PDB file of C-alpha atoms in Angstrom:
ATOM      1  CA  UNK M   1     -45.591   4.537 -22.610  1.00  0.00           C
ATOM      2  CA  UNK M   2     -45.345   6.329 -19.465  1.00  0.00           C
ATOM      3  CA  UNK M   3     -47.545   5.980 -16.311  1.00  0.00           C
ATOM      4  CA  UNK M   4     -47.956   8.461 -14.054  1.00  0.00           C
ATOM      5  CA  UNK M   5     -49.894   9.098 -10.859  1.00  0.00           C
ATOM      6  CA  UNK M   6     -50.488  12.182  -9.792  1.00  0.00           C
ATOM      7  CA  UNK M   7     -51.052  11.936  -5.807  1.00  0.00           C
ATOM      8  CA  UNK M   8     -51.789  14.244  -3.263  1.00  0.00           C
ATOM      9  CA  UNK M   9     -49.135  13.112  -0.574  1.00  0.00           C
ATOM     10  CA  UNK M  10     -46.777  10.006  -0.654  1.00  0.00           C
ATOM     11  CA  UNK M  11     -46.591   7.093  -2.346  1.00  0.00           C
ATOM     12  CA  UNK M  12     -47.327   3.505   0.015  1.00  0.00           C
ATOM     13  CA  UNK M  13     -46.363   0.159  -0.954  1.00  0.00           C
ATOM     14  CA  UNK M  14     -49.623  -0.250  -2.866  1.00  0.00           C
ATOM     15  CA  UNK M  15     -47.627   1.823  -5.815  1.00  0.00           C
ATOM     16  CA  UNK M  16     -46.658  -0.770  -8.175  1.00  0.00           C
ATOM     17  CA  UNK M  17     -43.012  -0.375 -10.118  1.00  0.00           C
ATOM     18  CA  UNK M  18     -43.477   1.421 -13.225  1.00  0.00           C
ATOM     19  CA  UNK M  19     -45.011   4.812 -12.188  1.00  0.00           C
ATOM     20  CA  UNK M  20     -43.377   8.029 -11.762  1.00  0.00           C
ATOM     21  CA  UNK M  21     -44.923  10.332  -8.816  1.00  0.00           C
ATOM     22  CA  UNK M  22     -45.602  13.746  -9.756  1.00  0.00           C
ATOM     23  CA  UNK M  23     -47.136  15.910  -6.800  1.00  0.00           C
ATOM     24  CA  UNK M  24     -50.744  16.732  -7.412  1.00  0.00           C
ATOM     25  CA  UNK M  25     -50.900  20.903  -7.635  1.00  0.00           C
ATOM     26  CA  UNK M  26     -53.016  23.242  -4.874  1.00  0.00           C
ATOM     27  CA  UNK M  27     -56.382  24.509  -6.250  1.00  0.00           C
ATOM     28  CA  UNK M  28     -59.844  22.831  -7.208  1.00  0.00           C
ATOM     29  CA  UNK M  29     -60.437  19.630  -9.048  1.00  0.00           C
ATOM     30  CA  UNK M  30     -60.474  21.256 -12.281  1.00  0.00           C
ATOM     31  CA  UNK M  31     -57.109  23.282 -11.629  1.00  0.00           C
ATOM     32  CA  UNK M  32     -55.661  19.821 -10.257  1.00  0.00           C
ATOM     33  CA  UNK M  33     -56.726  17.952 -13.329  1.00  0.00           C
ATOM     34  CA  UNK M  34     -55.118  20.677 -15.854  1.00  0.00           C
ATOM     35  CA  UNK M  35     -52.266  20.353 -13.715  1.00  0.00           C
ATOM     36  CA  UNK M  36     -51.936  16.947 -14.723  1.00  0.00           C
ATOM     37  CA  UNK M  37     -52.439  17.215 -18.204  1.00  0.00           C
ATOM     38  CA  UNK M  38     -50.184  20.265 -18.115  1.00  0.00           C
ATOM     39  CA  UNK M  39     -47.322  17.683 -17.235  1.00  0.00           C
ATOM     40  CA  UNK M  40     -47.665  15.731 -20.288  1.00  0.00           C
ATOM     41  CA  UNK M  41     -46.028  15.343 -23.689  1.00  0.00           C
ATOM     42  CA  UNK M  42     -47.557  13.829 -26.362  1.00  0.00           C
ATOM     43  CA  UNK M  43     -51.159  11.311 -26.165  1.00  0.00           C
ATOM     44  CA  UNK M  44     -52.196  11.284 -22.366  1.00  0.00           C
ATOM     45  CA  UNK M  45     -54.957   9.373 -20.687  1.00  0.00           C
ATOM     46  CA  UNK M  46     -55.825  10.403 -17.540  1.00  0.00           C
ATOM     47  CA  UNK M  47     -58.403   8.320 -15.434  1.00  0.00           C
ATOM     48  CA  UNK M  48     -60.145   8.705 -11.861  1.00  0.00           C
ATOM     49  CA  UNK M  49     -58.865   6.156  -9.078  1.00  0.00           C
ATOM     50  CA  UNK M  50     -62.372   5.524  -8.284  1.00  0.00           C
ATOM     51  CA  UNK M  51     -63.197   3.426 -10.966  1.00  0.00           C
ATOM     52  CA  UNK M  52     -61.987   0.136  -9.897  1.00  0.00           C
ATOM     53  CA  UNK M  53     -63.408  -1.892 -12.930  1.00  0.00           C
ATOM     54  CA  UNK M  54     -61.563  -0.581 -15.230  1.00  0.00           C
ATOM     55  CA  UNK M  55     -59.560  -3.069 -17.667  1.00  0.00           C
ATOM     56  CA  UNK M  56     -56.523  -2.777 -19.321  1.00  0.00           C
ATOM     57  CA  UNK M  57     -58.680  -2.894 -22.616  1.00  0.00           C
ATOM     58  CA  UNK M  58     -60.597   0.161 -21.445  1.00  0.00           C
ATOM     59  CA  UNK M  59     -57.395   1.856 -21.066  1.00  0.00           C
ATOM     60  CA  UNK M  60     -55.873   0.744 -24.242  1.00  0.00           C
ATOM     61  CA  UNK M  61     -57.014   3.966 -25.960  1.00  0.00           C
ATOM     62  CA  UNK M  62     -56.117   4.255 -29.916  1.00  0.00           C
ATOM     63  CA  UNK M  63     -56.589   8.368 -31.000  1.00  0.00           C
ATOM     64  CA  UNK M  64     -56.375   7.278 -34.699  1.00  0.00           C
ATOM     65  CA  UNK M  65     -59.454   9.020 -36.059  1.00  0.00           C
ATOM     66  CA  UNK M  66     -59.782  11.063 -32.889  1.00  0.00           C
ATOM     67  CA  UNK M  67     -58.328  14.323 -30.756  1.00  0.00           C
ATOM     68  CA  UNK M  68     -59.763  12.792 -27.254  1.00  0.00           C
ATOM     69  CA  UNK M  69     -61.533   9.917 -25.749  1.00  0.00           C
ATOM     70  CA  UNK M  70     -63.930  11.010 -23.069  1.00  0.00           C
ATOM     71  CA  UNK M  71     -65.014   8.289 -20.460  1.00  0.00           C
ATOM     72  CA  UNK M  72     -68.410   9.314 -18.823  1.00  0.00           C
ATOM     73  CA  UNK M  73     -69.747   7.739 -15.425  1.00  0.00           C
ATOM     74  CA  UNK M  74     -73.244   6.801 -14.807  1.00  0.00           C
ATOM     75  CA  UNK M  75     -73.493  10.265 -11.906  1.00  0.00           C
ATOM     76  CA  UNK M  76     -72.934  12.573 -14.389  1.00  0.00           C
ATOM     77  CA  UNK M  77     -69.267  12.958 -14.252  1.00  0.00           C
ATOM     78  CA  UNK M  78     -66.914  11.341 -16.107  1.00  0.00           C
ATOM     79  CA  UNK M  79     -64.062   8.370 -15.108  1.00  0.00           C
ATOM     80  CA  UNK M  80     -61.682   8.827 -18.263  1.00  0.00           C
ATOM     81  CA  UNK M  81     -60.481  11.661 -20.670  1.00  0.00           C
ATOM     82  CA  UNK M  82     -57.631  11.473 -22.947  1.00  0.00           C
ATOM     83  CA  UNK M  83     -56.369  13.812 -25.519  1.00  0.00           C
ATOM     84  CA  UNK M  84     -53.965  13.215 -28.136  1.00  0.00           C
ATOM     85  CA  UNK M  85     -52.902  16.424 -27.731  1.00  0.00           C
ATOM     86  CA  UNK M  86     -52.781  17.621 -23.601  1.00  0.00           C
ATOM     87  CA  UNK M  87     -54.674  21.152 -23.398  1.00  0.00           C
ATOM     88  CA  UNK M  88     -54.931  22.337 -20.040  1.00  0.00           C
ATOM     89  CA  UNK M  89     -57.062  24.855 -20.720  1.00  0.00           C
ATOM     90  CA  UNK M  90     -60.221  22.662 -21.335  1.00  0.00           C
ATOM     91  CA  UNK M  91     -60.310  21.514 -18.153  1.00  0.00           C
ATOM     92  CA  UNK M  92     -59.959  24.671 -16.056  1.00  0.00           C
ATOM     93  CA  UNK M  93     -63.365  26.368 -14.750  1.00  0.00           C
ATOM     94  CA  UNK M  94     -65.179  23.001 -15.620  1.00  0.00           C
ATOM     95  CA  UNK M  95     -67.618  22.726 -12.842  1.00  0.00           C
ATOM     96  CA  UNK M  96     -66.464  19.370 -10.659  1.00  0.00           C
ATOM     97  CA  UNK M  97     -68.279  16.880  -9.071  1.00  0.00           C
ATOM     98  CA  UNK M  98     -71.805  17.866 -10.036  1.00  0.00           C
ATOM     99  CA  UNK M  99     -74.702  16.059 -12.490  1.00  0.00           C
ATOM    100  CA  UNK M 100     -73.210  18.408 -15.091  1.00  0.00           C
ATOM    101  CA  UNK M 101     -69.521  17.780 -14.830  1.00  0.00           C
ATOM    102  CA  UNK M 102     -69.167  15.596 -17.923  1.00  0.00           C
ATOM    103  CA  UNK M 103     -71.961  16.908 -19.933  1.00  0.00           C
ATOM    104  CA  UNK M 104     -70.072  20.140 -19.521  1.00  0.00           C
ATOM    105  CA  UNK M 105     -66.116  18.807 -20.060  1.00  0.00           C
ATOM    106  CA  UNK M 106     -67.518  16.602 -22.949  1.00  0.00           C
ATOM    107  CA  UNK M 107     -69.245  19.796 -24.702  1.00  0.00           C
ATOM    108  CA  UNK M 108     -65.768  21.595 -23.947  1.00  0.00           C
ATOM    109  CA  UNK M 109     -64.396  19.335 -26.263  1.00  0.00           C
ATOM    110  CA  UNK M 110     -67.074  19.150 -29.029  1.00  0.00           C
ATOM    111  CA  UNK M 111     -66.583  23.256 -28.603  1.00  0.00           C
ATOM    112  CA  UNK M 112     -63.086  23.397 -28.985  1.00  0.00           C
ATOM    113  CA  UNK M 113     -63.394  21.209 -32.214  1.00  0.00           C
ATOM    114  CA  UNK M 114     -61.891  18.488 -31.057  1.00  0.00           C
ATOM    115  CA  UNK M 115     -63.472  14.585 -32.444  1.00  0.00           C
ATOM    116  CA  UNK M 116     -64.522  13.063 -29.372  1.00  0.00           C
ATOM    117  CA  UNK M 117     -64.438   9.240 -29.292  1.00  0.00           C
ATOM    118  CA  UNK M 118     -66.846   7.888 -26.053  1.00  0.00           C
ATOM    119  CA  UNK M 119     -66.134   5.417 -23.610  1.00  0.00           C
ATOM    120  CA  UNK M 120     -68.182   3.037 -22.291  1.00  0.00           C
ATOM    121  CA  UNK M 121     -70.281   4.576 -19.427  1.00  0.00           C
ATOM    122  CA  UNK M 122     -68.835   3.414 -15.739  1.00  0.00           C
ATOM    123  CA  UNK M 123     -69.676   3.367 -12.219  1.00  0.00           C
ATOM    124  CA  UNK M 124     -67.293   5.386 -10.196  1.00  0.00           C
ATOM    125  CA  UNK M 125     -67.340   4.688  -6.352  1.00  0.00           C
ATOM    126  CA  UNK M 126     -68.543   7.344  -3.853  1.00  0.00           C
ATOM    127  CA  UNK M 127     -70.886   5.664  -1.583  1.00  0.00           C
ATOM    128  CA  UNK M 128     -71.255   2.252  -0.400  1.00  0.00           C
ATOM    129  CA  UNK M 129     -74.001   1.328  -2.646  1.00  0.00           C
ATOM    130  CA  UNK M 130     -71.841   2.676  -5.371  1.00  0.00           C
ATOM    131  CA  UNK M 131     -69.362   0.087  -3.906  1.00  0.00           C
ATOM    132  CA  UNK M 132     -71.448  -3.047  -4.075  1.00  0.00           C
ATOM    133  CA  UNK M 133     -72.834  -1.952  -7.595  1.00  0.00           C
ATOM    134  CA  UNK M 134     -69.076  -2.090  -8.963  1.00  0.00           C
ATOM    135  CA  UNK M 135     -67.840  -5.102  -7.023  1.00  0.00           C
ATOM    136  CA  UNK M 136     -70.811  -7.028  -8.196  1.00  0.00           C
ATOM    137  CA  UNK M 137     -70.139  -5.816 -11.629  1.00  0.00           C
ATOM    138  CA  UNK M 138     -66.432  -6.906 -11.438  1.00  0.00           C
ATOM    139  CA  UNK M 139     -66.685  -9.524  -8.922  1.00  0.00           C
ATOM    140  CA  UNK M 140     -63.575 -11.318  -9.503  1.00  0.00           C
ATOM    141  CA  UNK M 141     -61.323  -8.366  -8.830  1.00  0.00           C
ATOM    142  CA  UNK M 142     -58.955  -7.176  -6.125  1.00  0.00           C
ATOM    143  CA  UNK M 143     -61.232  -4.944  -5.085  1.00  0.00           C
ATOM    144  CA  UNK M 144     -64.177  -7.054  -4.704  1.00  0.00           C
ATOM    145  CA  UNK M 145     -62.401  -9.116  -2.795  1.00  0.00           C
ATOM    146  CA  UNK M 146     -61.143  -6.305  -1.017  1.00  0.00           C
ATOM    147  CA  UNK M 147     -65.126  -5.392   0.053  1.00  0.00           C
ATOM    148  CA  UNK M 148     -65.547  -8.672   0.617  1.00  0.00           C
ATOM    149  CA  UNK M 149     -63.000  -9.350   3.463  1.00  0.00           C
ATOM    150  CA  UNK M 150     -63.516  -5.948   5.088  1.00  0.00           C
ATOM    151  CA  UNK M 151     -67.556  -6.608   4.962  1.00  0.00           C
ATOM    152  CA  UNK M 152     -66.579  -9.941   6.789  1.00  0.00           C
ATOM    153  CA  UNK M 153     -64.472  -7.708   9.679  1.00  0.00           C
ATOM    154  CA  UNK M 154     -66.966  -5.671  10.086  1.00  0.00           C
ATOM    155  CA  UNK M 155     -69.503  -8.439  10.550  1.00  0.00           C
ATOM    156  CA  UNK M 156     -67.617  -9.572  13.737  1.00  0.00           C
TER     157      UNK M 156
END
């Protein structure tokens, strides 16, 4: 029921209404990430900005049945991971942005007990082939169009 972003600087007009800002902590991805979760009561999904495909379906997450939904992306880490039940702690010394990442935060989870449900596997965007891939996959979307019109600048 409540959406935050947790950002690393200040909010632009590209925030829509209906967020609250919380400032993203010092330290490494993994520290930043607990951080997050750390600021949370109750069920909290937490998903990478670098997904752009993502649906309101996908985050429509239902923990009946489970303790956390875990969201992996096709280069080994992972676009999505919610827990009903906000545990800093299995997020902190994760190894980021490696093949491993969500091999290793998805077995933290199966370690700690928790029932895991999975996510459909996603792109996330790092490069510009990574780009194309997701804007042909979701090609009617703002960010498509987005690549679209700045591929047509910089064909000028």
């Amino acid at each position: 029921t409540r959406r935050v972003l947790v950002l690393d600087g200040s909010p632009g007009p590209w925030l829509p209404p209906g967020f609250d800002v919380v400032a993203q902590c010092p330290g490494g991805l993994d520290e930043r990430l607990a951080d997050a979760f750390a600021c949370c009561e109750g069920p909290a999904l937490l998903i990478g900005m670098d997904t752009p495909q993502v649906t309101p379906d996908l985050l429509t997450v239902d923990f009946e049945g489970y303790d956390a939904c875990f969201g992996p992306a096709e280069d080994g880490g992972f676009w999505a991971l919610g827990l009903a039940e906000p545990d800093p702690g299995l997020l902190r010394g994760v190894p980021m942005s490696t093949a491993v990442t969500g091999a290793v935060q998805r077995g933290r989870l199966t370690a700690a007990g928790l029932r895991v449900r999975d996510l459909p596997r996603l792109r996330d965007v790092d490069t510009a082939a990574d780009a194309r891939s997701v804007a042909a996959a979701a090609p009617r979307g703002r960010f498509a169009a987005e690549l679209a019109r700045l591929g047509a600048v910089a064909d000028r």
